[in-house]
Amino acid sequence: MKVFSTHFVLKGKSDYRDLVPVFPDMLKSLLEEIGQMPAEEEILQMFIEMNTADLEHNRKPEGYNRKGKIRLIFPTDRKEFYLKAYSKTTDLSRMTELISALLNSAGIKFEVLQNDRTDFD
């Protein structure tokens, strides 16, 4: 079955603020993967700082929801974020492995679900 979304559901005491140390690497990896790395460093830093400010206050951040092959979305109804592919040829497995490794290195407890609850988008 084709994977159109990969959800990272935070478990236990893991919370948004725990993502602060790994979020810059997550975002940079995503932007490189989809070929949308900003040419200007200031723009990249703006995306990182906007999201990190929310994460530091344990709030749901914006994520990266601009047109592209993959989007990084933080829904409002549970502590999770997910990658959603908007191209039938996009494979999420590499990004899933990379983000899982980053979360594990930070000691964040999470569960990975695929193709879960994306019909509302």
Coordinates of C-alpha atoms in Angstrom, one line a residue:
M1 CA 0.0 0.0 0.0
K2 CA 1.3 3.5 -0.9
V3 CA 2.1 5.7 2.1
F4 CA 0.6 9.2 1.7
S5 CA 1.2 10.3 5.2
T6 CA 3.4 9.4 8.1
H7 CA 2.3 10.6 11.6
F8 CA 4.6 11.0 14.6
V9 CA 2.3 10.9 17.6
L10 CA 4.0 12.1 20.8
K11 CA 3.6 9.6 23.6
G12 CA 4.0 9.6 27.4
K13 CA 5.4 12.8 28.8
S14 CA 6.9 13.9 25.4
D15 CA 5.6 17.3 24.4
Y16 CA 6.1 20.0 21.8
R17 CA 8.9 21.6 23.8
D18 CA 10.9 18.4 23.4
L19 CA 11.1 19.0 19.7
V20 CA 13.1 22.3 20.1
P21 CA 16.6 20.7 19.7
V22 CA 15.7 18.6 16.6
F23 CA 13.3 20.9 14.8
P24 CA 15.9 22.9 12.8
D25 CA 17.4 19.6 11.4
M26 CA 13.9 18.2 10.7
L27 CA 12.9 21.3 8.7
K28 CA 16.3 21.6 6.9
S29 CA 16.0 17.9 5.9
L30 CA 12.5 18.3 4.7
L31 CA 13.3 21.4 2.6
E32 CA 16.3 19.7 1.0
E33 CA 14.2 16.6 0.2
I34 CA 11.5 18.6 -1.5
G35 CA 13.9 21.0 -3.2
Q36 CA 12.6 24.1 -1.4
M37 CA 15.6 25.2 0.6
P38 CA 15.5 29.0 0.6
A39 CA 18.3 30.6 -1.3
E40 CA 18.6 33.2 1.5
E41 CA 19.8 32.0 5.0
E42 CA 17.6 34.7 6.6
I43 CA 14.4 33.1 5.2
L44 CA 15.4 29.6 6.6
Q45 CA 16.1 31.1 10.0
M46 CA 12.8 32.9 9.9
F47 CA 10.9 29.6 9.4
I48 CA 13.0 27.9 12.2
E49 CA 12.6 30.8 14.6
M50 CA 8.8 31.1 14.1
N51 CA 8.3 27.4 14.8
T52 CA 10.8 27.2 17.6
A53 CA 9.3 30.1 19.5
D54 CA 6.0 28.2 19.6
L55 CA 7.7 24.9 20.5
E56 CA 9.6 26.6 23.4
H57 CA 6.2 27.7 24.8
N58 CA 4.8 24.2 24.3
R59 CA 2.4 25.4 21.6
K60 CA 1.5 23.9 18.3
P61 CA 3.8 25.4 15.7
E62 CA 3.0 26.4 12.1
G63 CA 5.1 23.6 10.5
Y64 CA 5.7 23.9 6.8
N65 CA 2.5 23.9 4.9
R66 CA 3.5 25.5 1.6
K67 CA 3.1 24.0 -1.8
G68 CA 5.5 21.2 -2.4
K69 CA 5.8 17.4 -2.7
I70 CA 5.7 17.0 1.1
R71 CA 4.2 19.2 3.9
L72 CA 5.0 19.1 7.6
I73 CA 1.7 19.6 9.4
F74 CA 0.9 20.0 13.1
P75 CA -2.9 19.3 13.6
T76 CA -4.8 20.9 16.5
D77 CA -6.5 17.9 18.0
R78 CA -3.6 15.8 19.4
K79 CA 0.2 16.1 20.1
E80 CA 1.5 15.0 16.8
F81 CA 2.9 16.1 13.5
Y82 CA 2.8 14.5 10.2
L83 CA 4.3 14.4 6.8
K84 CA 1.8 14.4 3.9
A85 CA 2.8 13.7 0.3
Y86 CA 1.0 15.5 -2.4
S87 CA 2.6 13.6 -5.3
K88 CA 1.9 10.0 -6.2
T89 CA 5.6 9.4 -6.9
T90 CA 6.8 10.8 -3.5
D91 CA 8.2 8.2 -1.1
L92 CA 8.1 9.1 2.5
S93 CA 10.3 6.3 3.8
R94 CA 13.6 8.2 3.8
M95 CA 12.1 11.2 5.6
T96 CA 10.3 8.9 8.1
E97 CA 13.6 7.2 8.9
L98 CA 15.5 10.5 9.2
I99 CA 12.9 12.1 11.5
S100 CA 12.5 9.0 13.6
A101 CA 16.3 8.9 14.1
L102 CA 16.3 12.6 15.2
L103 CA 13.4 12.0 17.6
N104 CA 15.1 8.9 19.1
S105 CA 18.4 10.8 19.5
A106 CA 16.5 13.5 21.5
G107 CA 14.8 10.8 23.7
I108 CA 11.4 11.7 22.5
K109 CA 8.7 9.0 22.9
F110 CA 6.6 8.7 19.8
E111 CA 4.6 6.3 17.7
V112 CA 4.6 6.2 13.9
L113 CA 1.3 5.7 12.1
Q114 CA 0.9 5.7 8.3
N115 CA -2.1 6.9 6.3
D116 CA -3.9 7.8 9.5
R117 CA -6.7 10.4 9.5
T118 CA -5.7 12.4 6.5
D119 CA -9.1 12.5 4.9
F120 CA -9.9 15.8 6.6
D121 CA -7.2 17.7 4.7

